[in-house]
Each structure stands twice: as C-alpha cells, then as structure tokens.
XYZ file of N, CA and C in Angstrom:
711
model
N -29.406 26.064 50.292
C -29.745 26.580 48.968
C -29.090 25.767 47.863
N -27.822 25.376 48.094
C -27.125 24.610 47.061
C -27.824 23.284 46.807
N -28.302 22.632 47.880
C -29.006 21.366 47.713
C -30.293 21.525 46.940
N -31.046 22.571 47.245
C -32.299 22.822 46.529
C -32.038 23.116 45.060
N -30.989 23.863 44.785
C -30.643 24.171 43.398
C -30.236 22.909 42.647
N -29.503 22.023 43.319
C -29.102 20.767 42.682
C -30.316 19.920 42.338
N -31.287 19.890 43.228
C -32.515 19.140 42.962
C -33.262 19.738 41.778
N -33.314 21.051 41.704
C -34.018 21.703 40.592
C -33.313 21.484 39.257
N -32.032 21.148 39.288
C -31.289 20.870 38.046
C -31.244 19.380 37.713
N -31.718 18.539 38.594
C -31.488 17.099 38.478
C -32.341 16.440 37.400
N -31.786 15.374 36.868
C -32.481 14.507 35.912
C -32.488 13.106 36.512
N -33.667 12.603 36.841
C -33.804 11.302 37.491
C -34.613 10.365 36.603
N -34.162 9.128 36.506
C -34.864 8.088 35.757
C -35.574 7.172 36.749
N -36.846 6.898 36.494
C -37.606 5.945 37.299
C -38.028 4.801 36.385
N -37.605 3.598 36.720
C -37.933 2.408 35.932
C -39.021 1.630 36.665
N -40.172 1.510 36.023
C -41.323 0.869 36.645
C -42.243 1.912 37.250
N -43.351 2.204 36.576
C -44.261 3.266 37.020
C -45.550 2.617 37.522
N -45.383 1.821 38.570
C -46.508 1.085 39.126
C -46.804 1.482 40.555
N -47.051 0.476 41.413
C -47.439 0.736 42.783
C -46.384 1.418 43.615
N -45.134 1.305 43.221
C -44.024 1.988 43.897
C -43.529 3.167 43.069
N -43.190 2.912 41.813
C -42.563 3.935 40.981
C -43.428 5.141 40.697
N -44.758 4.959 40.662
C -45.621 6.121 40.425
C -45.523 7.108 41.587
N -45.442 6.594 42.811
C -45.284 7.465 43.981
C -43.908 8.124 43.994
N -42.894 7.383 43.571
C -41.548 7.956 43.485
C -41.524 9.115 42.506
N -42.087 8.898 41.321
C -42.084 9.941 40.296
C -42.819 11.185 40.778
N -43.973 10.991 41.413
C -44.725 12.153 41.887
C -43.964 12.895 42.984
N -43.342 12.171 43.901
C -42.580 12.825 44.969
C -41.420 13.631 44.405
N -40.742 13.089 43.407
C -39.632 13.812 42.782
C -40.134 15.079 42.098
N -41.254 14.962 41.390
C -41.812 16.134 40.709
C -42.245 17.195 41.711
N -42.923 16.788 42.767
C -43.388 17.744 43.776
C -42.222 18.397 44.514
N -41.072 17.740 44.512
C -39.886 18.288 45.186
C -39.081 19.214 44.290
N -39.506 19.357 43.028
C -38.880 20.333 42.151
C -37.860 19.808 41.176
N -37.743 18.481 41.047
C -36.784 17.919 40.087
C -37.086 18.453 38.688
N -36.028 18.841 37.986
C -36.201 19.521 36.702
C -36.621 18.594 35.577
N -36.123 17.347 35.620
C -36.341 16.456 34.485
C -36.518 15.028 34.982
N -37.512 14.359 34.443
C -37.775 12.963 34.769
C -37.878 12.150 33.489
N -37.289 10.971 33.509
C -37.498 9.993 32.451
C -38.171 8.787 33.086
N -39.330 8.427 32.569
C -40.138 7.341 33.113
C -40.143 6.185 32.122
N -39.799 4.997 32.586
C -39.673 3.834 31.703
C -40.617 2.729 32.166
N -41.553 2.356 31.304
C -42.501 1.274 31.592
C -43.326 1.042 30.335
N -43.577 -0.213 30.014
C -44.376 -0.550 28.832
C -45.834 -0.842 29.185
N -46.133 -0.912 30.467
C -47.457 -1.346 30.915
C -48.505 -0.243 30.769
N -49.764 -0.649 30.834
C -50.898 0.272 30.780
C -51.691 0.196 32.083
N -52.362 1.271 32.407
C -53.151 1.333 33.634
C -54.327 0.361 33.534
N -54.484 -0.460 34.565
C -55.602 -1.404 34.645
C -56.470 -1.071 35.851
N -57.702 -1.535 35.823
C -58.606 -1.269 36.944
C -58.037 -1.807 38.251
N -57.331 -2.930 38.168
C -56.755 -3.542 39.371
C -55.623 -2.716 39.975
N -55.143 -1.705 39.251
C -54.075 -0.839 39.766
C -54.596 0.266 40.680
N -55.898 0.508 40.670
C -56.446 1.688 41.342
C -56.217 1.644 42.851
N -56.063 0.459 43.421
C -55.894 0.379 44.875
C -54.533 0.867 45.361
N -53.531 1.024 44.466
C -52.192 1.316 44.975
C -51.336 2.207 44.074
N -51.787 2.577 42.903
C -50.953 3.346 41.981
C -51.515 4.754 41.830
N -50.674 5.756 42.051
C -51.175 7.120 42.198
C -51.784 7.673 40.909
N -51.349 7.190 39.758
C -51.879 7.673 38.485
C -53.074 6.860 37.997
N -53.438 5.810 38.735
C -54.521 4.923 38.315
C -55.864 5.485 38.780
N -56.632 5.963 37.829
C -57.953 6.537 38.074
C -58.932 5.911 37.087
N -60.202 6.081 37.337
C -61.187 5.586 36.385
C -60.950 6.190 35.003
N -60.507 7.441 34.985
C -60.304 8.149 33.717
C -59.025 7.753 32.996
N -58.094 7.062 33.682
C -56.821 6.709 33.040
C -56.702 5.225 32.715
N -57.707 4.427 33.044
C -57.651 2.998 32.741
C -57.470 2.794 31.238
N -56.501 1.976 30.872
C -56.182 1.717 29.474
C -55.084 2.592 28.912
N -54.747 3.648 29.614
C -53.708 4.573 29.154
C -52.327 4.022 29.509
N -51.328 4.333 28.686
C -49.954 3.965 29.028
C -49.585 4.605 30.359
N -48.940 3.841 31.222
C -48.615 4.368 32.548
C -47.699 5.584 32.474
N -46.739 5.562 31.557
C -45.834 6.713 31.465
C -46.581 7.958 30.998
N -47.571 7.777 30.135
C -48.360 8.920 29.665
C -49.263 9.450 30.772
N -49.912 8.545 31.497
C -50.772 8.971 32.605
C -49.966 9.724 33.653
N -48.760 9.254 33.917
C -47.914 9.915 34.912
C -47.422 11.256 34.398
N -47.081 11.312 33.129
C -46.618 12.576 32.540
C -47.715 13.636 32.601
N -48.943 13.260 32.284
C -50.054 14.218 32.329
C -50.349 14.656 33.760
N -50.208 13.750 34.702
C -50.430 14.107 36.107
C -49.365 15.094 36.583
N -48.104 14.827 36.250
C -47.015 15.709 36.670
C -47.163 17.090 36.049
N -47.678 17.157 34.837
C -47.876 18.456 34.180
C -48.825 19.346 34.970
N -49.736 18.746 35.729
C -50.659 19.511 36.563
C -50.045 19.892 37.912
N -48.962 19.222 38.266
C -48.307 19.444 39.559
C -47.116 20.379 39.426
N -46.273 20.102 38.434
C -45.012 20.841 38.237
C -44.844 21.064 36.734
N -45.552 22.054 36.185
C -45.548 22.255 34.729
C -44.163 22.457 34.131
N -43.221 22.961 34.919
C -41.880 23.206 34.393
C -41.029 21.948 34.334
N -41.500 20.866 34.920
C -40.739 19.610 34.903
C -40.840 18.974 33.518
N -39.695 18.689 32.921
C -39.651 18.013 31.625
C -39.746 16.511 31.856
N -40.783 15.886 31.324
C -41.014 14.459 31.546
C -40.979 13.720 30.216
N -40.075 12.769 30.113
C -39.992 11.903 28.937
C -40.502 10.525 29.320
N -41.430 9.997 28.552
C -41.926 8.650 28.778
C -41.357 7.695 27.747
N -40.807 6.597 28.201
C -40.267 5.566 27.313
C -41.089 4.297 27.520
N -41.845 3.917 26.508
C -42.693 2.735 26.609
C -41.894 1.494 26.232
N -41.134 1.021 27.193
C -40.309 -0.176 27.050
C -40.221 -0.864 28.407
N -39.961 -2.162 28.395
C -39.542 -2.857 29.598
C -38.026 -2.971 29.554
N -37.364 -2.665 30.642
C -35.910 -2.816 30.705
C -35.561 -4.299 30.670
N -34.520 -4.640 29.917
C -33.974 -5.996 29.925
C -32.471 -5.914 29.687
N -31.749 -7.020 29.832
C -30.293 -6.970 29.672
C -29.835 -6.524 28.289
N -30.708 -6.637 27.286
C -30.319 -6.263 25.925
C -30.465 -4.770 25.644
N -31.299 -4.058 26.415
C -31.495 -2.634 26.112
C -30.987 -1.693 27.206
N -30.405 -2.259 28.257
C -29.863 -1.420 29.326
C -28.338 -1.444 29.283
N -27.663 -0.286 29.325
C -28.172 1.048 29.634
C -28.491 1.907 28.401
N -28.668 1.287 27.230
C -28.923 2.079 26.030
C -30.191 2.930 26.138
N -31.151 2.504 26.963
C -32.377 3.289 27.131
C -32.133 4.610 27.849
N -31.033 4.716 28.556
C -30.778 5.925 29.337
C -30.492 7.117 28.435
N -31.165 8.230 28.653
C -30.800 9.460 27.939
C -29.522 10.038 28.533
N -29.002 11.069 27.903
C -27.785 11.700 28.409
C -28.101 12.586 29.613
N -27.081 12.790 30.426
C -27.200 13.734 31.529
C -28.042 13.267 32.694
N -28.052 11.970 32.960
C -28.838 11.427 34.069
C -28.036 11.522 35.368
N -28.691 11.986 36.425
C -28.038 12.104 37.728
C -28.329 10.925 38.649
N -29.447 10.240 38.447
C -29.821 9.151 39.348
C -30.836 8.243 38.676
N -30.856 6.976 39.124
C -31.804 5.983 38.608
C -32.477 5.287 39.785
N -33.797 5.149 39.695
C -34.575 4.382 40.667
C -35.105 3.138 39.973
N -34.750 1.968 40.487
C -35.273 0.705 39.974
C -36.498 0.321 40.800
N -37.671 0.539 40.234
C -38.924 0.159 40.892
C -39.653 -0.896 40.072
N -38.905 -1.703 39.344
C -39.527 -2.734 38.514
C -39.549 -4.063 39.267
N -40.218 -5.052 38.688
C -40.427 -6.313 39.396
C -39.802 -7.517 38.700
N -38.968 -7.293 37.698
C -38.373 -8.391 36.947
C -36.905 -8.560 37.319
N -36.533 -9.757 37.713
C -35.194 -9.979 38.248
C -34.108 -9.751 37.195
N -34.353 -10.103 35.939
C -33.332 -9.882 34.909
C -33.079 -8.394 34.709
N -34.133 -7.613 34.730
C -33.981 -6.161 34.600
C -33.272 -5.585 35.815
N -33.637 -6.060 36.996
C -33.017 -5.552 38.221
C -31.521 -5.862 38.231
N -31.169 -7.058 37.806
C -29.748 -7.410 37.770
C -28.999 -6.544 36.767
N -29.577 -6.318 35.581
C -28.907 -5.496 34.567
C -28.643 -4.095 35.096
N -29.631 -3.511 35.760
C -29.464 -2.148 36.278
C -28.489 -2.098 37.446
N -28.591 -3.060 38.357
C -27.701 -3.058 39.520
C -26.254 -3.309 39.111
N -26.037 -4.221 38.165
C -24.671 -4.480 37.697
C -24.089 -3.241 37.033
N -24.905 -2.539 36.262
C -24.471 -1.272 35.649
C -24.104 -0.256 36.719
N -24.936 -0.159 37.757
C -24.669 0.802 38.834
C -23.365 0.479 39.551
N -23.087 -0.803 39.740
C -21.826 -1.191 40.377
C -20.632 -0.813 39.507
N -20.765 -1.030 38.202
C -19.654 -0.722 37.289
C -19.396 0.772 37.204
N -20.455 1.544 37.136
C -20.327 2.981 36.865
C -20.331 3.840 38.123
N -20.647 3.230 39.275
C -20.756 3.958 40.554
C -21.798 5.079 40.465
N -22.852 4.812 39.735
C -23.922 5.796 39.559
C -24.813 5.857 40.798
N -25.470 6.994 40.990
C -26.449 7.135 42.060
C -27.670 6.293 41.689
N -27.980 5.319 42.531
C -28.940 4.280 42.161
C -29.554 3.708 43.427
N -30.821 3.358 43.354
C -31.465 2.617 44.439
C -32.419 1.598 43.840
N -32.418 0.400 44.408
C -33.312 -0.672 43.972
C -34.414 -0.855 45.006
N -35.588 -1.224 44.529
C -36.742 -1.434 45.400
C -37.082 -2.915 45.426
N -37.336 -3.427 46.614
C -37.684 -4.828 46.767
C -39.161 -5.097 46.572
N -39.628 -6.209 47.132
C -40.998 -6.676 46.913
C -41.941 -6.166 47.986
N -43.059 -5.603 47.562
C -44.064 -5.077 48.492
C -45.213 -6.048 48.721
N -45.316 -7.091 47.917
C -46.407 -8.042 48.050
C -46.356 -8.783 49.376
N -47.508 -8.943 49.999
C -47.576 -9.673 51.255
C -47.112 -8.890 52.462
N -46.891 -7.595 52.306
C -46.458 -6.740 53.422
C -47.608 -5.809 53.808
N -47.790 -5.598 55.111
C -48.917 -4.801 55.590
C -48.514 -3.639 56.491
N -47.284 -3.641 57.000
C -46.872 -2.668 58.011
C -45.915 -1.647 57.409
N -46.437 -0.448 57.137
C -45.618 0.582 56.494
C -44.422 0.982 57.349
N -44.557 0.918 58.669
C -43.457 1.352 59.537
C -42.288 0.373 59.554
N -42.432 -0.773 58.905
C -41.332 -1.736 58.811
C -40.443 -1.496 57.588
N -40.815 -0.557 56.739
C -40.032 -0.281 55.529
C -38.726 0.407 55.919
N -37.640 0.014 55.260
C -36.314 0.523 55.616
C -35.463 0.635 54.356
N -34.312 1.269 54.499
C -33.308 1.349 53.432
C -31.993 0.833 53.989
N -31.357 -0.060 53.255
C -30.048 -0.574 53.667
C -29.345 -1.129 52.439
N -28.087 -1.478 52.614
C -27.338 -2.085 51.519
C -27.915 -3.460 51.185
N -27.802 -3.848 49.934
C -28.324 -5.135 49.477
C -27.785 -6.300 50.306
N -26.569 -6.179 50.799
C -25.974 -7.254 51.593
C -26.691 -7.470 52.916
N -27.467 -6.482 53.358
C -28.115 -6.563 54.673
C -29.642 -6.579 54.597
N -30.215 -6.721 53.421
C -31.672 -6.785 53.317
C -32.178 -8.135 53.816
N -33.386 -8.133 54.366
C -33.988 -9.355 54.900
C -35.447 -9.443 54.467
N -36.026 -10.640 54.588
C -37.450 -10.862 54.340
C -37.875 -10.393 52.948
N -37.003 -10.566 51.981
C -37.320 -10.110 50.624
C -36.740 -11.078 49.601
N -37.555 -12.016 49.094
C -37.034 -13.005 48.148
C -36.558 -12.403 46.829
N -37.164 -11.300 46.405
C -36.734 -10.666 45.154
C -35.320 -10.111 45.294
N -35.052 -9.403 46.385
C -33.708 -8.865 46.607
C -32.713 -9.972 46.923
N -33.168 -11.060 47.528
C -32.278 -12.200 47.763
C -31.817 -12.790 46.435
N -32.740 -12.875 45.467
C -32.355 -13.341 44.132
C -31.352 -12.393 43.492
N -31.605 -11.088 43.634
C -30.694 -10.099 43.058
C -29.310 -10.223 43.676
N -29.235 -10.341 44.973
C -27.954 -10.480 45.672
C -27.201 -11.719 45.185
N -27.904 -12.837 45.088
C -27.288 -14.088 44.639
C -26.724 -13.947 43.230
N -27.491 -13.358 42.332
C -27.052 -13.256 40.934
C -25.910 -12.265 40.766
N -25.940 -11.161 41.498
C -24.831 -10.201 41.403
C -23.538 -10.819 41.914
N -23.627 -11.610 42.963
C -22.426 -12.265 43.489
C -21.926 -13.362 42.550
N -22.836 -14.102 41.965
C -22.439 -15.220 41.113
C -21.931 -14.770 39.753
N -22.586 -13.765 39.162
C -22.293 -13.414 37.775
C -21.599 -12.069 37.578
N -21.666 -11.175 38.561
C -21.198 -9.804 38.337
C -20.118 -9.344 39.303
N -19.557 -10.267 40.050
C -18.423 -9.928 40.899
C -18.747 -9.097 42.118
N -20.005 -9.097 42.563
C -20.360 -8.345 43.773
C -19.686 -8.973 44.985
N -19.322 -8.167 45.982
C -18.662 -8.695 47.183
C -19.486 -9.794 47.853
N -18.773 -10.745 48.448
C -19.424 -11.880 49.098
C -19.875 -11.544 50.516
N -20.318 -12.590 51.231
C -20.866 -12.437 52.572
C -19.932 -11.636 53.476
N -20.552 -10.766 54.283
C -19.791 -9.984 55.240
C -19.275 -8.669 54.705
N -19.455 -8.421 53.405
C -18.972 -7.184 52.798
C -20.129 -6.413 52.170
N -20.052 -5.103 52.260
C -21.066 -4.250 51.648
C -21.008 -4.369 50.131
N -22.163 -4.520 49.501
C -22.212 -4.660 48.043
C -22.159 -3.304 47.357
N -22.829 -2.317 47.932
C -22.835 -0.995 47.321
C -24.092 -0.689 46.535
N -25.153 -1.462 46.765
C -26.452 -1.210 46.141
C -27.464 -0.916 47.247
N -27.847 0.349 47.441
C -28.875 0.655 48.439
C -30.234 0.145 47.973
N -31.027 -0.336 48.912
C -32.318 -0.937 48.581
C -33.397 -0.489 49.557
N -34.602 -0.334 49.029
C -35.790 -0.155 49.857
C -36.431 -1.530 50.033
N -36.733 -1.885 51.268
C -37.330 -3.190 51.540
C -38.095 -3.118 52.857
N -38.813 -4.175 53.173
C -39.545 -4.241 54.434
C -38.970 -5.353 55.294
N -38.775 -5.061 56.570
C -38.286 -6.066 57.513
C -39.413 -6.958 58.039
N -40.611 -6.711 57.569
C -41.759 -7.543 57.942
C -41.715 -8.864 57.182
N -42.035 -9.959 57.865
C -42.132 -11.248 57.185
C -43.278 -11.207 56.181
N -43.101 -11.906 55.077
C -44.137 -11.941 54.042
C -45.342 -12.720 54.555
N -46.518 -12.129 54.453
C -47.741 -12.814 54.864
C -48.021 -13.971 53.911
N -48.563 -15.083 54.398
C -48.879 -16.209 53.508
C -49.854 -15.777 52.420
N -49.663 -16.272 51.199
C -50.582 -15.905 50.114
C -51.954 -16.523 50.314
N -52.938 -15.906 49.698
C -54.296 -16.437 49.713
C -54.325 -17.686 48.831
N -54.631 -18.851 49.380
C -54.590 -20.081 48.576
C -55.597 -20.102 47.440
N -56.584 -19.221 47.487
C -57.588 -19.195 46.418
C -57.127 -18.400 45.208
N -55.953 -17.729 45.328
C -55.454 -16.888 44.239
C -54.295 -17.562 43.528
N -54.113 -17.197 42.253
C -52.953 -17.660 41.510
C -51.715 -16.951 42.027
N -50.635 -17.682 42.226
C -49.396 -17.122 42.749
C -48.401 -16.969 41.615
N -47.738 -15.820 41.554
C -46.786 -15.574 40.474
C -45.566 -16.456 40.611
N -45.158 -16.761 41.866
C -44.034 -17.653 42.083
C -42.684 -17.033 41.895
N -42.594 -15.754 41.561
C -41.293 -15.151 41.303
C -40.897 -14.141 42.371
N -41.694 -14.004 43.416
C -41.363 -13.057 44.478
C -41.389 -11.618 44.026
N -42.102 -11.327 42.984
C -42.013 -10.000 42.381
C -42.985 -9.022 43.016
N -42.846 -7.766 42.601
C -43.686 -6.706 43.130
C -45.118 -6.778 42.621
N -45.383 -7.634 41.631
C -46.725 -7.630 41.074
C -47.750 -8.275 41.997
N -47.310 -8.933 43.054
C -48.167 -9.276 44.198
C -49.279 -10.255 43.869
N -49.175 -11.036 42.815
C -50.236 -11.968 42.472
C -50.445 -12.953 43.620
N -51.657 -12.967 44.178
C -51.960 -13.873 45.265
C -51.562 -13.346 46.624
N -50.484 -12.586 46.700
C -50.008 -12.084 47.978
C -50.777 -10.841 48.421
N -51.281 -10.080 47.491
C -51.977 -8.847 47.826
C -51.006 -7.730 48.151
N -51.488 -6.508 48.057
C -50.654 -5.348 48.370
C -51.542 -4.262 48.938
N -50.932 -3.380 49.716
C -51.675 -2.302 50.348
C -50.959 -0.995 50.047
N -51.715 0.034 49.730
C -51.129 1.285 49.255
C -50.247 1.939 50.310
N -50.553 1.759 51.590
C -49.711 2.368 52.619
C -48.290 1.835 52.562
N -48.120 0.587 52.116
C -46.784 0.003 51.989
C -46.148 0.372 50.654
N -46.876 0.201 49.551
C -46.268 0.504 48.251
C -45.897 1.977 48.147
N -46.750 2.854 48.671
C -46.444 4.286 48.641
C -45.239 4.610 49.511
N -45.119 3.939 50.655
C -43.959 4.164 51.524
C -42.677 3.718 50.841
N -42.719 2.582 50.161
C -41.562 2.154 49.369
C -41.159 3.267 48.396
N -42.151 3.773 47.658
C -41.861 4.788 46.644
C -41.347 6.080 47.230
N -41.931 6.513 48.340
C -41.490 7.750 48.977
C -40.082 7.600 49.549
N -39.781 6.436 50.115
C -38.428 6.202 50.635
C -37.391 6.267 49.517
N -37.706 5.676 48.371
C -36.774 5.726 47.242
C -36.553 7.159 46.787
N -37.635 7.926 46.678
C -37.509 9.329 46.272
C -36.710 10.119 47.295
N -37.001 9.910 48.573
C -36.293 10.637 49.618
C -34.808 10.357 49.621
N -34.446 9.103 49.387
C -33.029 8.738 49.318
C -32.332 9.479 48.190
N -32.936 9.475 47.012
C -32.332 10.136 45.852
C -32.227 11.638 46.077
N -33.283 12.252 46.582
C -33.255 13.696 46.829
C -32.162 14.056 47.827
N -32.035 13.268 48.883
C -31.017 13.543 49.899
C -29.614 13.420 49.322
N -29.379 12.385 48.529
C -28.047 12.193 47.945
C -27.711 13.296 46.944
N -28.682 13.720 46.165
C -28.433 14.820 45.224
C -28.087 16.089 45.991
N -28.845 16.377 47.043
C -28.593 17.577 47.847
C -27.244 17.499 48.547
N -26.920 16.341 49.110
C -25.634 16.175 49.787
C -24.473 16.293 48.811
N -24.658 15.741 47.616
C -23.594 15.816 46.616
C -23.263 17.234 46.233
N -24.267 18.098 46.198
C -24.030 19.500 45.844
C -23.220 20.204 46.920
N -23.362 19.787 48.165
C -22.651 20.423 49.266
C -21.190 20.011 49.320
N -20.884 18.862 48.696
C -19.495 18.388 48.686
C -18.681 19.047 47.584
N -19.382 19.576 46.567
C -18.682 20.161 45.417
C -18.232 21.591 45.696
C-alpha cells in the first residue's frame, strides 16, 4: 500500500515525448502517477505514426506535449500534466525543472542534452534513468537495464559515458558510474544505404529504421524502473 500511495503522490519528468518517451509517459499515467511534466519542442509528424503512441492521423501537426496531455486526460483525468515546449540543452537544464520532482526520465536523442541531465543526476543523486538508441534494433527481448558503465551495442550511450568521464568526473573503467540506462544488447542492424543517415547514433533512427515493439519496450522499461524505485523508496522511509 505504501508503494502505491507513493506512486499516486509522485511527480515525474519525461524529457523527449517520441518513440520511447510517449510510451513512458502513458505507462506512468496508467499506473496512477499524480503529476507529469513533459518536455519536448517537437510536433507530431506522419512519420511518427509507426512508433509513437500519441501519433494519430488526428494529431499530426500538434505539439507532442499537447497531444500527450490530451491523451492522458482521457486515461487518468486526475493526473496533472504540464507540457513544456522546449528542447533541453546545457543552458536551460536544470532550470526547466519545476519544483517537487521525484524522478526524471531522459528519453531524448541529443548527446548534449543527455550529458547535461546525467551530470546533474550524478551531482544531485536524483532518481534518474537514461534511454539509449533504439534505431537499428529489432528484438524487443534484448532490451535491458544496467549501469552506464556496463551498457553495450549502443553508440549514443558510449558517447555519454565518454563525455561524463572526460568532463564531469564520472568513475573510470571498472567502476559503476551510477546512471541506470535502458538499452538493447542486440547489435545494430546495418543502415539502409538508400536512406540518409543521421550519423549521430541518436534515437531519431534516420536510415536505421525503428520498430514499435522495441521503442515501446524501451519506454515501458524506463517507466517500470521509475515506478519500482518510487515504490521501494516509500518502503524504506
């Protein structure tokens, strides 16, 4: 009961309301989280319909945070949802955070934003989870959660690990960093040579392709981790 009550009182921030973060936000809302803050400047595009839970023919062109807020209102009307139409960057983080936040989910695809959030989490010891790259992955059962120091087959998280160690004092090889991550142990499938490649290893999957069974699993794993930690934390108090 204490864990369920803690979840109903929780305030969770989800950064990036796309192929991963939209599923995270919906899972948190369906689980009874009292308050959500959703951060993303992007708008729903037709190309999002294959993997983003709020992407419908009727929502194309709408701000992603607004589409998600309206969807959650139909699922959990008592959930207070704040949408912030911004992209996180080193200049606005953590100023974008409202007061009273219990947890943050990084589901964005930009390495500078990921580093800013992860470095903040290390400094403040906040409840936080980062999500790796879903592009080029096809096997949902290969998705896992582990410390950033032990993630594999993920160039985006490899960049994050390198930058945190070089610039933010994160522990070196052989030591736990303290940033839990969702990632896939599956090797990245070769990109389609006929497509433009983003070249940044990001979640936007340009050329690599993405499948909803994987992106949704990433999002559900992130939500499950946060819900479990919130519930466990209530039992320790």
